[in-house]
Structures are given as C-alpha cells and as structure tokens.
PDB file of N, CA, C and O in Angstrom:
ATOM      1  N   LYS A   1     122.540 150.575 -80.619  1.00 88.00           N
ATOM      2  CA  LYS A   1     122.262 150.799 -81.952  1.00 88.00           C
ATOM      3  C   LYS A   1     121.394 151.990 -81.954  1.00 88.00           C
ATOM      4  O   LYS A   1     121.312 152.791 -82.901  1.00 88.00           O
ATOM      5  N   ILE A   2     120.406 152.262 -80.963  1.00 88.00           N
ATOM      6  CA  ILE A   2     119.597 153.415 -80.927  1.00 88.00           C
ATOM      7  C   ILE A   2     120.460 154.688 -80.918  1.00 88.00           C
ATOM      8  O   ILE A   2     120.178 155.757 -81.618  1.00 88.00           O
ATOM      9  N   LEU A   3     121.367 154.744 -80.029  1.00 88.00           N
ATOM     10  CA  LEU A   3     122.292 156.125 -79.897  1.00 88.00           C
ATOM     11  C   LEU A   3     123.160 156.116 -81.166  1.00 88.00           C
ATOM     12  O   LEU A   3     123.181 157.453 -81.668  1.00 88.00           O
ATOM     13  N   LEU A   4     123.675 155.203 -81.689  1.00 91.00           N
ATOM     14  CA  LEU A   4     124.341 155.313 -83.024  1.00 91.00           C
ATOM     15  C   LEU A   4     123.451 155.853 -84.090  1.00 91.00           C
ATOM     16  O   LEU A   4     123.736 156.577 -84.977  1.00 91.00           O
ATOM     17  N   ALA A   5     122.324 155.341 -84.224  1.00 91.00           N
ATOM     18  CA  ALA A   5     121.259 155.572 -85.048  1.00 91.00           C
ATOM     19  C   ALA A   5     120.902 157.275 -84.967  1.00 91.00           C
ATOM     20  O   ALA A   5     120.863 157.886 -86.175  1.00 91.00           O
ATOM     21  N   GLN A   6     120.762 157.683 -83.910  1.00 91.00           N
ATOM     22  CA  GLN A   6     120.496 159.142 -83.657  1.00 91.00           C
ATOM     23  C   GLN A   6     121.672 160.008 -84.245  1.00 91.00           C
ATOM     24  O   GLN A   6     121.486 161.043 -84.837  1.00 91.00           O
ATOM     25  N   SER A   7     122.938 159.584 -84.026  1.00 89.00           N
ATOM     26  CA  SER A   7     124.110 160.135 -84.403  1.00 89.00           C
ATOM     27  C   SER A   7     123.999 160.277 -86.108  1.00 89.00           C
ATOM     28  O   SER A   7     124.325 161.288 -86.744  1.00 89.00           O
ATOM     29  N   ILE A   8     123.699 159.164 -86.602  1.00 91.00           N
ATOM     30  CA  ILE A   8     123.715 159.075 -88.039  1.00 91.00           C
ATOM     31  C   ILE A   8     122.622 159.966 -88.714  1.00 91.00           C
ATOM     32  O   ILE A   8     122.811 160.556 -89.650  1.00 91.00           O
ATOM     33  N   LYS A   9     121.342 159.855 -87.989  1.00 92.00           N
ATOM     34  CA  LYS A   9     120.348 160.830 -88.467  1.00 92.00           C
ATOM     35  C   LYS A   9     120.701 162.178 -88.395  1.00 92.00           C
ATOM     36  O   LYS A   9     120.254 162.935 -89.429  1.00 92.00           O
ATOM     37  N   MET A  10     121.342 162.610 -87.478  1.00 91.00           N
ATOM     38  CA  MET A  10     121.628 164.099 -87.478  1.00 91.00           C
ATOM     39  C   MET A  10     122.655 164.355 -88.906  1.00 91.00           C
ATOM     40  O   MET A  10     122.509 165.366 -89.291  1.00 91.00           O
ATOM     41  N   GLN A  11     123.377 163.504 -89.212  1.00 91.00           N
ATOM     42  CA  GLN A  11     124.264 163.715 -90.399  1.00 91.00           C
ATOM     43  C   GLN A  11     123.316 163.443 -91.776  1.00 91.00           C
ATOM     44  O   GLN A  11     123.754 164.288 -92.432  1.00 91.00           O
ATOM     45  N   GLU A  12     122.380 162.787 -91.597  1.00 93.00           N
ATOM     46  CA  GLU A  12     121.334 162.805 -92.826  1.00 93.00           C
ATOM     47  C   GLU A  12     120.769 164.054 -93.113  1.00 93.00           C
ATOM     48  O   GLU A  12     120.595 164.434 -94.106  1.00 93.00           O
ATOM     49  N   GLU A  13     120.388 164.809 -91.928  1.00 91.00           N
ATOM     50  CA  GLU A  13     119.895 166.039 -91.949  1.00 91.00           C
ATOM     51  C   GLU A  13     120.873 167.170 -92.818  1.00 91.00           C
ATOM     52  O   GLU A  13     120.507 168.019 -93.311  1.00 91.00           O
ATOM     53  N   LYS A  14     122.046 166.745 -92.801  1.00 90.00           N
ATOM     54  CA  LYS A  14     123.189 167.604 -93.390  1.00 90.00           C
ATOM     55  C   LYS A  14     123.296 167.073 -94.784  1.00 90.00           C
ATOM     56  O   LYS A  14     124.361 167.744 -95.472  1.00 90.00           O
ATOM     57  N   GLY A  15     122.750 166.194 -95.272  1.00 94.00           N
ATOM     58  CA  GLY A  15     122.962 165.605 -96.625  1.00 94.00           C
ATOM     59  C   GLY A  15     124.138 164.418 -96.730  1.00 94.00           C
ATOM     60  O   GLY A  15     124.552 164.214 -97.641  1.00 94.00           O
ATOM     61  N   ILE A  16     124.466 163.891 -95.490  1.00 94.00           N
ATOM     62  CA  ILE A  16     125.578 163.003 -95.528  1.00 94.00           C
ATOM     63  C   ILE A  16     124.960 161.576 -94.927  1.00 94.00           C
ATOM     64  O   ILE A  16     124.231 161.578 -93.907  1.00 94.00           O
ATOM     65  N   PHE A  17     124.930 160.612 -95.692  1.00 96.00           N
ATOM     66  CA  PHE A  17     124.345 159.300 -95.522  1.00 96.00           C
ATOM     67  C   PHE A  17     125.319 158.271 -95.058  1.00 96.00           C
ATOM     68  O   PHE A  17     126.219 157.906 -95.926  1.00 96.00           O
ATOM     69  N   LEU A  18     125.397 157.980 -93.866  1.00 95.00           N
ATOM     70  CA  LEU A  18     126.202 157.035 -93.274  1.00 95.00           C
ATOM     71  C   LEU A  18     125.679 155.705 -92.592  1.00 95.00           C
ATOM     72  O   LEU A  18     124.477 155.827 -92.380  1.00 95.00           O
ATOM     73  N   SER A  19     126.312 154.529 -92.825  1.00 95.00           N
ATOM     74  CA  SER A  19     125.840 153.363 -92.251  1.00 95.00           C
ATOM     75  C   SER A  19     127.062 152.784 -91.458  1.00 95.00           C
ATOM     76  O   SER A  19     128.122 153.475 -91.363  1.00 95.00           O
ATOM     77  N   TYR A  20     126.692 151.824 -90.718  1.00 95.00           N
ATOM     78  CA  TYR A  20     128.006 151.132 -89.834  1.00 95.00           C
ATOM     79  C   TYR A  20     127.727 149.751 -89.992  1.00 95.00           C
ATOM     80  O   TYR A  20     126.835 149.165 -90.509  1.00 95.00           O
ATOM     81  N   ASP A  21     128.762 149.025 -89.516  1.00 95.00           N
ATOM     82  CA  ASP A  21     128.534 147.502 -89.613  1.00 95.00           C
ATOM     83  C   ASP A  21     128.762 146.984 -88.245  1.00 95.00           C
ATOM     84  O   ASP A  21     128.966 147.717 -87.246  1.00 95.00           O
ATOM     85  N   GLU A  22     128.758 145.688 -88.184  1.00 95.00           N
ATOM     86  CA  GLU A  22     128.819 144.914 -86.992  1.00 95.00           C
ATOM     87  C   GLU A  22     130.352 145.274 -86.231  1.00 95.00           C
ATOM     88  O   GLU A  22     130.206 145.211 -84.943  1.00 95.00           O
ATOM     89  N   LYS A  23     131.266 145.488 -87.101  1.00 96.00           N
ATOM     90  CA  LYS A  23     132.778 145.703 -86.293  1.00 96.00           C
ATOM     91  C   LYS A  23     132.533 146.922 -85.419  1.00 96.00           C
ATOM     92  O   LYS A  23     133.070 146.980 -84.355  1.00 96.00           O
ATOM     93  N   LEU A  24     131.949 147.956 -85.917  1.00 96.00           N
ATOM     94  CA  LEU A  24     131.725 149.144 -85.332  1.00 96.00           C
ATOM     95  C   LEU A  24     130.919 149.074 -83.980  1.00 96.00           C
ATOM     96  O   LEU A  24     131.358 149.400 -82.769  1.00 96.00           O
ATOM     97  N   LEU A  25     129.951 148.246 -84.192  1.00 94.00           N
ATOM     98  CA  LEU A  25     128.959 147.917 -82.923  1.00 94.00           C
ATOM     99  C   LEU A  25     129.802 146.998 -81.917  1.00 94.00           C
ATOM    100  O   LEU A  25     129.793 147.360 -80.821  1.00 94.00           O
ATOM    101  N   GLU A  26     130.497 146.136 -82.322  1.00 94.00           N
ATOM    102  CA  GLU A  26     131.381 145.296 -81.475  1.00 94.00           C
ATOM    103  C   GLU A  26     132.289 146.131 -80.697  1.00 94.00           C
ATOM    104  O   GLU A  26     132.596 146.149 -79.410  1.00 94.00           O
ATOM    105  N   LYS A  27     133.051 147.219 -81.405  1.00 95.00           N
ATOM    106  CA  LYS A  27     134.097 148.098 -80.799  1.00 95.00           C
ATOM    107  C   LYS A  27     133.308 148.843 -79.702  1.00 95.00           C
ATOM    108  O   LYS A  27     133.791 149.121 -78.538  1.00 95.00           O
ATOM    109  N   ILE A  28     132.110 149.475 -80.173  1.00 93.00           N
ATOM    110  CA  ILE A  28     131.565 150.364 -79.132  1.00 93.00           C
ATOM    111  C   ILE A  28     131.113 149.529 -77.986  1.00 93.00           C
ATOM    112  O   ILE A  28     131.223 149.933 -76.673  1.00 93.00           O
ATOM    113  N   ALA A  29     130.464 148.251 -78.124  1.00 89.00           N
ATOM    114  CA  ALA A  29     130.050 147.418 -76.970  1.00 89.00           C
ATOM    115  C   ALA A  29     131.255 147.161 -76.041  1.00 89.00           C
ATOM    116  O   ALA A  29     131.040 147.153 -74.940  1.00 89.00           O
ATOM    117  N   LYS A  30     132.247 146.799 -76.655  1.00 90.00           N
ATOM    118  CA  LYS A  30     133.547 146.399 -75.615  1.00 90.00           C
ATOM    119  C   LYS A  30     134.179 147.628 -75.146  1.00 90.00           C
ATOM    120  O   LYS A  30     134.552 147.493 -73.995  1.00 90.00           O
ATOM    121  N   GLU A  31     134.345 148.871 -75.841  1.00 90.00           N
ATOM    122  CA  GLU A  31     135.057 149.938 -75.112  1.00 90.00           C
ATOM    123  C   GLU A  31     134.345 150.849 -74.347  1.00 90.00           C
ATOM    124  O   GLU A  31     134.769 151.596 -73.550  1.00 90.00           O
ATOM    125  N   ALA A  32     132.948 150.822 -74.468  1.00 88.00           N
ATOM    126  CA  ALA A  32     131.922 151.898 -73.986  1.00 88.00           C
ATOM    127  C   ALA A  32     131.342 151.413 -72.503  1.00 88.00           C
ATOM    128  O   ALA A  32     130.837 152.009 -71.786  1.00 88.00           O
ATOM    129  N   PHE A  33     131.686 150.061 -72.229  1.00 79.00           N
ATOM    130  CA  PHE A  33     131.053 149.308 -71.241  1.00 79.00           C
ATOM    131  C   PHE A  33     132.137 149.877 -69.904  1.00 79.00           C
ATOM    132  O   PHE A  33     133.288 149.763 -70.071  1.00 79.00           O
ATOM    133  N   ASN A  34     131.491 150.253 -69.054  1.00 75.00           N
ATOM    134  CA  ASN A  34     132.050 150.764 -67.793  1.00 75.00           C
ATOM    135  C   ASN A  34     131.484 149.986 -66.535  1.00 75.00           C
ATOM    136  O   ASN A  34     130.250 150.019 -66.364  1.00 75.00           O
ATOM    137  N   VAL A  35     132.534 149.328 -65.779  1.00 74.00           N
ATOM    138  CA  VAL A  35     132.040 148.501 -64.689  1.00 74.00           C
ATOM    139  C   VAL A  35     131.123 149.263 -63.684  1.00 74.00           C
ATOM    140  O   VAL A  35     130.089 148.775 -63.272  1.00 74.00           O
ATOM    141  N   ASP A  36     131.481 150.402 -63.505  1.00 78.00           N
ATOM    142  CA  ASP A  36     130.686 151.394 -62.360  1.00 78.00           C
ATOM    143  C   ASP A  36     129.405 151.763 -63.091  1.00 78.00           C
ATOM    144  O   ASP A  36     128.544 151.942 -62.218  1.00 78.00           O
ATOM    145  N   PHE A  37     129.481 152.115 -64.262  1.00 73.00           N
ATOM    146  CA  PHE A  37     128.199 152.804 -64.875  1.00 73.00           C
ATOM    147  C   PHE A  37     127.501 152.033 -65.914  1.00 73.00           C
ATOM    148  O   PHE A  37     126.614 152.360 -66.304  1.00 73.00           O
ATOM    149  N   GLY A  38     128.086 150.723 -66.071  1.00 68.00           N
ATOM    150  CA  GLY A  38     127.293 149.973 -67.102  1.00 68.00           C
ATOM    151  C   GLY A  38     127.230 150.447 -68.440  1.00 68.00           C
ATOM    152  O   GLY A  38     128.157 151.129 -69.157  1.00 68.00           O
ATOM    153  N   GLY A  39     125.961 150.620 -69.141  1.00 68.00           N
ATOM    154  CA  GLY A  39     125.880 150.893 -70.417  1.00 68.00           C
ATOM    155  C   GLY A  39     125.839 152.494 -70.659  1.00 68.00           C
ATOM    156  O   GLY A  39     125.611 153.110 -71.703  1.00 68.00           O
ATOM    157  N   ARG A  40     125.566 153.261 -69.543  1.00 75.00           N
ATOM    158  CA  ARG A  40     125.266 154.660 -69.452  1.00 75.00           C
ATOM    159  C   ARG A  40     126.503 155.435 -70.133  1.00 75.00           C
ATOM    160  O   ARG A  40     126.460 156.650 -70.590  1.00 75.00           O
ATOM    161  N   TYR A  41     127.688 154.740 -70.311  1.00 85.00           N
ATOM    162  CA  TYR A  41     128.773 155.511 -70.944  1.00 85.00           C
ATOM    163  C   TYR A  41     128.693 155.417 -72.358  1.00 85.00           C
ATOM    164  O   TYR A  41     129.426 156.211 -72.974  1.00 85.00           O
ATOM    165  N   VAL A  42     127.973 154.645 -72.930  1.00 89.00           N
ATOM    166  CA  VAL A  42     127.855 154.438 -74.403  1.00 89.00           C
ATOM    167  C   VAL A  42     127.502 155.912 -75.157  1.00 89.00           C
ATOM    168  O   VAL A  42     128.304 156.025 -76.030  1.00 89.00           O
ATOM    169  N   ARG A  43     126.558 156.761 -74.498  1.00 88.00           N
ATOM    170  CA  ARG A  43     126.410 157.962 -75.231  1.00 88.00           C
ATOM    171  C   ARG A  43     127.506 159.070 -75.297  1.00 88.00           C
ATOM    172  O   ARG A  43     127.952 159.407 -76.224  1.00 88.00           O
ATOM    173  N   ARG A  44     128.397 158.914 -74.167  1.00 89.00           N
ATOM    174  CA  ARG A  44     129.631 159.701 -74.089  1.00 89.00           C
ATOM    175  C   ARG A  44     130.628 159.037 -74.975  1.00 89.00           C
ATOM    176  O   ARG A  44     131.287 159.819 -75.827  1.00 89.00           O
ATOM    177  N   TYR A  45     130.699 157.748 -75.156  1.00 91.00           N
ATOM    178  CA  TYR A  45     131.589 157.171 -76.053  1.00 91.00           C
ATOM    179  C   TYR A  45     131.429 157.494 -77.440  1.00 91.00           C
ATOM    180  O   TYR A  45     132.279 157.898 -78.107  1.00 91.00           O
ATOM    181  N   ILE A  46     130.144 157.415 -77.782  1.00 92.00           N
ATOM    182  CA  ILE A  46     129.792 157.736 -79.191  1.00 92.00           C
ATOM    183  C   ILE A  46     130.016 159.169 -79.525  1.00 92.00           C
ATOM    184  O   ILE A  46     130.596 159.568 -80.464  1.00 92.00           O
ATOM    185  N   ASP A  47     129.691 160.043 -78.590  1.00 91.00           N
ATOM    186  CA  ASP A  47     130.006 161.645 -78.628  1.00 91.00           C
ATOM    187  C   ASP A  47     131.569 161.776 -78.855  1.00 91.00           C
ATOM    188  O   ASP A  47     132.035 162.395 -79.810  1.00 91.00           O
ATOM    189  N   ASP A  48     132.279 161.213 -78.051  1.00 93.00           N
ATOM    190  CA  ASP A  48     133.762 161.291 -77.989  1.00 93.00           C
ATOM    191  C   ASP A  48     134.517 160.681 -79.241  1.00 93.00           C
ATOM    192  O   ASP A  48     135.623 161.155 -79.550  1.00 93.00           O
ATOM    193  N   ASN A  49     133.939 159.665 -79.403  1.00 94.00           N
ATOM    194  CA  ASN A  49     134.694 158.793 -80.495  1.00 94.00           C
ATOM    195  C   ASN A  49     134.071 158.861 -81.857  1.00 94.00           C
ATOM    196  O   ASN A  49     134.892 159.102 -83.027  1.00 94.00           O
ATOM    197  N   ILE A  50     133.069 158.501 -82.162  1.00 93.00           N
ATOM    198  CA  ILE A  50     132.157 158.490 -83.347  1.00 93.00           C
ATOM    199  C   ILE A  50     131.886 159.679 -83.858  1.00 93.00           C
ATOM    200  O   ILE A  50     132.370 160.127 -84.947  1.00 93.00           O
ATOM    201  N   GLU A  51     131.288 160.667 -83.085  1.00 93.00           N
ATOM    202  CA  GLU A  51     130.790 161.989 -83.681  1.00 93.00           C
ATOM    203  C   GLU A  51     132.022 162.784 -83.846  1.00 93.00           C
ATOM    204  O   GLU A  51     132.072 163.400 -84.855  1.00 93.00           O
ATOM    205  N   ASN A  52     133.083 162.679 -83.119  1.00 94.00           N
ATOM    206  CA  ASN A  52     134.112 163.629 -83.391  1.00 94.00           C
ATOM    207  C   ASN A  52     135.063 163.014 -84.510  1.00 94.00           C
ATOM    208  O   ASN A  52     135.370 163.690 -85.366  1.00 94.00           O
ATOM    209  N   PHE A  53     134.931 161.623 -84.715  1.00 95.00           N
ATOM    210  CA  PHE A  53     135.610 161.126 -86.053  1.00 95.00           C
ATOM    211  C   PHE A  53     134.898 161.727 -87.120  1.00 95.00           C
ATOM    212  O   PHE A  53     135.561 162.109 -88.095  1.00 95.00           O
ATOM    213  N   ILE A  54     133.564 161.630 -87.201  1.00 94.00           N
ATOM    214  CA  ILE A  54     132.687 161.970 -88.329  1.00 94.00           C
ATOM    215  C   ILE A  54     133.007 163.445 -88.405  1.00 94.00           C
ATOM    216  O   ILE A  54     133.258 163.962 -89.776  1.00 94.00           O
ATOM    217  N   ALA A  55     132.868 164.206 -87.479  1.00 94.00           N
ATOM    218  CA  ALA A  55     133.272 165.727 -87.515  1.00 94.00           C
ATOM    219  C   ALA A  55     134.807 166.078 -88.338  1.00 94.00           C
ATOM    220  O   ALA A  55     134.781 166.819 -89.286  1.00 94.00           O
ATOM    221  N   ARG A  56     135.741 165.346 -88.104  1.00 95.00           N
ATOM    222  CA  ARG A  56     136.977 165.410 -88.566  1.00 95.00           C
ATOM    223  C   ARG A  56     136.971 164.916 -89.937  1.00 95.00           C
ATOM    224  O   ARG A  56     137.569 165.661 -90.790  1.00 95.00           O
ATOM    225  N   ALA A  57     136.348 163.937 -90.293  1.00 95.00           N
ATOM    226  CA  ALA A  57     136.198 163.402 -91.649  1.00 95.00           C
ATOM    227  C   ALA A  57     135.525 164.398 -92.520  1.00 95.00           C
ATOM    228  O   ALA A  57     136.028 164.849 -93.737  1.00 95.00           O
ATOM    229  N   VAL A  58     134.343 165.118 -92.022  1.00 93.00           N
ATOM    230  CA  VAL A  58     133.933 166.354 -92.745  1.00 93.00           C
ATOM    231  C   VAL A  58     134.705 167.389 -93.012  1.00 93.00           C
ATOM    232  O   VAL A  58     135.039 167.931 -94.108  1.00 93.00           O
ATOM    233  N   LEU A  59     135.377 167.711 -91.902  1.00 94.00           N
ATOM    234  CA  LEU A  59     136.373 169.008 -92.168  1.00 94.00           C
ATOM    235  C   LEU A  59     137.630 168.801 -93.008  1.00 94.00           C
ATOM    236  O   LEU A  59     137.989 169.494 -93.606  1.00 94.00           O
ATOM    237  N   SER A  60     137.962 167.585 -93.090  1.00 95.00           N
ATOM    238  CA  SER A  60     139.113 167.174 -93.890  1.00 95.00           C
ATOM    239  C   SER A  60     138.572 166.615 -95.480  1.00 95.00           C
ATOM    240  O   SER A  60     139.279 166.146 -96.348  1.00 95.00           O
ATOM    241  N   ASN A  61     137.248 166.801 -95.514  1.00 93.00           N
ATOM    242  CA  ASN A  61     136.621 166.502 -96.889  1.00 93.00           C
ATOM    243  C   ASN A  61     136.727 164.832 -97.248  1.00 93.00           C
ATOM    244  O   ASN A  61     136.703 164.541 -98.474  1.00 93.00           O
ATOM    245  N   GLN A  62     136.916 163.943 -96.168  1.00 93.00           N
ATOM    246  CA  GLN A  62     136.575 162.675 -96.452  1.00 93.00           C
ATOM    247  C   GLN A  62     135.229 162.126 -96.623  1.00 93.00           C
ATOM    248  O   GLN A  62     135.065 161.316 -97.327  1.00 93.00           O
ATOM    249  N   ILE A  63     134.424 163.068 -96.030  1.00 93.00           N
ATOM    250  CA  ILE A  63     132.966 162.819 -96.180  1.00 93.00           C
ATOM    251  C   ILE A  63     132.370 164.172 -96.811  1.00 93.00           C
ATOM    252  O   ILE A  63     132.914 165.366 -96.146  1.00 93.00           O
ATOM    253  N   LYS A  64     131.739 164.275 -97.826  1.00 92.00           N
ATOM    254  CA  LYS A  64     131.100 165.352 -98.367  1.00 92.00           C
ATOM    255  C   LYS A  64     129.539 165.140 -98.504  1.00 92.00           C
ATOM    256  O   LYS A  64     129.136 164.105 -98.374  1.00 92.00           O
ATOM    257  N   LYS A  65     128.850 166.389 -98.485  1.00 93.00           N
ATOM    258  CA  LYS A  65     127.406 166.420 -98.792  1.00 93.00           C
ATOM    259  C   LYS A  65     127.074 165.377 -99.856  1.00 93.00           C
ATOM    260  O   LYS A  65     127.607 165.702-100.880  1.00 93.00           O
ATOM    261  N   GLY A  66     126.076 164.578 -99.662  1.00 93.00           N
ATOM    262  CA  GLY A  66     125.691 163.621-100.795  1.00 93.00           C
ATOM    263  C   GLY A  66     126.343 162.441-100.791  1.00 93.00           C
ATOM    264  O   GLY A  66     125.971 161.387-101.442  1.00 93.00           O
ATOM    265  N   ASP A  67     127.432 162.320-100.042  1.00 93.00           N
ATOM    266  CA  ASP A  67     128.154 161.017 -99.824  1.00 93.00           C
ATOM    267  C   ASP A  67     127.440 159.823 -99.107  1.00 93.00           C
ATOM    268  O   ASP A  67     126.463 160.184 -98.304  1.00 93.00           O
ATOM    269  N   ARG A  68     127.491 158.452 -99.421  1.00 95.00           N
ATOM    270  CA  ARG A  68     126.995 157.538 -98.833  1.00 95.00           C
ATOM    271  C   ARG A  68     128.266 156.587 -98.372  1.00 95.00           C
ATOM    272  O   ARG A  68     129.001 155.986 -99.298  1.00 95.00           O
ATOM    273  N   LYS A  69     128.538 156.523 -97.091  1.00 95.00           N
ATOM    274  CA  LYS A  69     129.737 155.979 -96.641  1.00 95.00           C
ATOM    275  C   LYS A  69     129.339 155.158 -95.321  1.00 95.00           C
ATOM    276  O   LYS A  69     128.301 155.122 -94.914  1.00 95.00           O
ATOM    277  N   THR A  70     130.177 153.996 -95.201  1.00 96.00           N
ATOM    278  CA  THR A  70     129.885 153.166 -94.099  1.00 96.00           C
ATOM    279  C   THR A  70     131.099 153.465 -92.966  1.00 96.00           C
ATOM    280  O   THR A  70     132.378 153.704 -93.483  1.00 96.00           O
ATOM    281  N   ILE A  71     130.846 153.351 -91.895  1.00 96.00           N
ATOM    282  CA  ILE A  71     131.908 153.617 -90.646  1.00 96.00           C
ATOM    283  C   ILE A  71     132.068 152.034 -90.140  1.00 96.00           C
ATOM    284  O   ILE A  71     131.165 151.492 -89.996  1.00 96.00           O
ATOM    285  N   SER A  72     133.467 151.720 -90.099  1.00 97.00           N
ATOM    286  CA  SER A  72     133.733 150.617 -89.713  1.00 97.00           C
ATOM    287  C   SER A  72     135.082 150.538 -88.831  1.00 97.00           C
ATOM    288  O   SER A  72     135.431 151.869 -88.376  1.00 97.00           O
ATOM    289  N   VAL A  73     135.559 149.419 -88.756  1.00 97.00           N
ATOM    290  CA  VAL A  73     136.726 149.368 -87.849  1.00 97.00           C
ATOM    291  C   VAL A  73     137.889 148.475 -88.648  1.00 97.00           C
ATOM    292  O   VAL A  73     137.390 147.515 -89.110  1.00 97.00           O
ATOM    293  N   ASP A  74     139.055 148.934 -88.743  1.00 96.00           N
ATOM    294  CA  ASP A  74     140.068 148.134 -89.131  1.00 96.00           C
ATOM    295  C   ASP A  74     140.862 147.054 -88.513  1.00 96.00           C
ATOM    296  O   ASP A  74     140.263 146.873 -87.313  1.00 96.00           O
ATOM    297  N   GLU A  75     141.928 146.438 -89.200  1.00 96.00           N
ATOM    298  CA  GLU A  75     142.412 145.469 -88.343  1.00 96.00           C
ATOM    299  C   GLU A  75     143.315 145.962 -87.282  1.00 96.00           C
ATOM    300  O   GLU A  75     143.594 145.155 -86.429  1.00 96.00           O
ATOM    301  N   ASN A  76     143.557 147.154 -87.121  1.00 96.00           N
ATOM    302  CA  ASN A  76     144.205 147.745 -85.992  1.00 96.00           C
ATOM    303  C   ASN A  76     143.332 148.282 -84.969  1.00 96.00           C
ATOM    304  O   ASN A  76     143.737 149.199 -84.092  1.00 96.00           O
ATOM    305  N   ASN A  77     141.940 148.032 -85.056  1.00 95.00           N
ATOM    306  CA  ASN A  77     140.904 148.497 -84.324  1.00 95.00           C
ATOM    307  C   ASN A  77     140.764 150.152 -84.242  1.00 95.00           C
ATOM    308  O   ASN A  77     140.279 150.510 -83.283  1.00 95.00           O
ATOM    309  N   GLN A  78     141.076 150.470 -85.516  1.00 96.00           N
ATOM    310  CA  GLN A  78     140.844 152.120 -85.573  1.00 96.00           C
ATOM    311  C   GLN A  78     139.638 152.189 -86.391  1.00 96.00           C
ATOM    312  O   GLN A  78     139.266 151.397 -87.338  1.00 96.00           O
ATOM    313  N   ILE A  79     138.797 153.344 -86.174  1.00 95.00           N
ATOM    314  CA  ILE A  79     137.483 153.778 -87.087  1.00 95.00           C
ATOM    315  C   ILE A  79     137.813 154.229 -88.153  1.00 95.00           C
ATOM    316  O   ILE A  79     138.905 154.903 -88.339  1.00 95.00           O
ATOM    317  N   ILE A  80     137.317 153.578 -89.213  1.00 95.00           N
ATOM    318  CA  ILE A  80     137.695 153.948 -90.535  1.00 95.00           C
ATOM    319  C   ILE A  80     136.362 154.282 -91.394  1.00 95.00           C
ATOM    320  O   ILE A  80     135.222 153.922 -90.824  1.00 95.00           O
ATOM    321  N   ILE A  81     136.382 154.988 -92.634  1.00 95.00           N
ATOM    322  CA  ILE A  81     135.348 155.224 -93.470  1.00 95.00           C
ATOM    323  C   ILE A  81     135.392 154.417 -94.697  1.00 95.00           C
ATOM    324  O   ILE A  81     136.610 154.381 -95.217  1.00 95.00           O
ATOM    325  N   ILE A  82     134.637 153.613 -95.147  1.00 93.00           N
ATOM    326  CA  ILE A  82     134.781 152.951 -96.275  1.00 93.00           C
ATOM    327  C   ILE A  82     133.397 153.246 -97.335  1.00 93.00           C
ATOM    328  O   ILE A  82     132.543 153.746 -96.942  1.00 93.00           O
TER     329      ILE A  82
END
C-alpha cells in the first residue's frame, strides 16, 4: 500500500487524482511476490505494471488533468480505469 500510495501521490502532483481498490492490491500481492526475493519485487512490479499503465492512459487521454479515477482489475485480471 505504501509503494502504491507513493506512485499515486506523484500523479496528484500533476493534477491527476487516482485511487485503487482491493482487487488491484490482491493482484499486486499475488503477482509481485517472488520466492527468491520475497516482497522486494513489489517496487519493480508497480513500476513495470501500474506506473506504465498510468503513463499509457495519460498519453492516450484516458486520464486527463483534473480527473478522479480508480484503478482496478477486471474479470480477466487486466488492470483497468473506472
């Protein structure tokens, strides 16, 4: 939650207000855990998956300055914006 909150705070500084739900937290916990490195992989996972997803959404105008959106996961386990 702390690492995800840091990423979201960076977006707030740009005027984009994001939140997340439990589905996203569950996806991160499940996919970011690495047997060899434990939770240390979480930062890399958030960078590679969540932050890149947000950047693509901004570039494609799915998210604009002033927006308030929630990042979640759909029934196909794909990250989405609602």
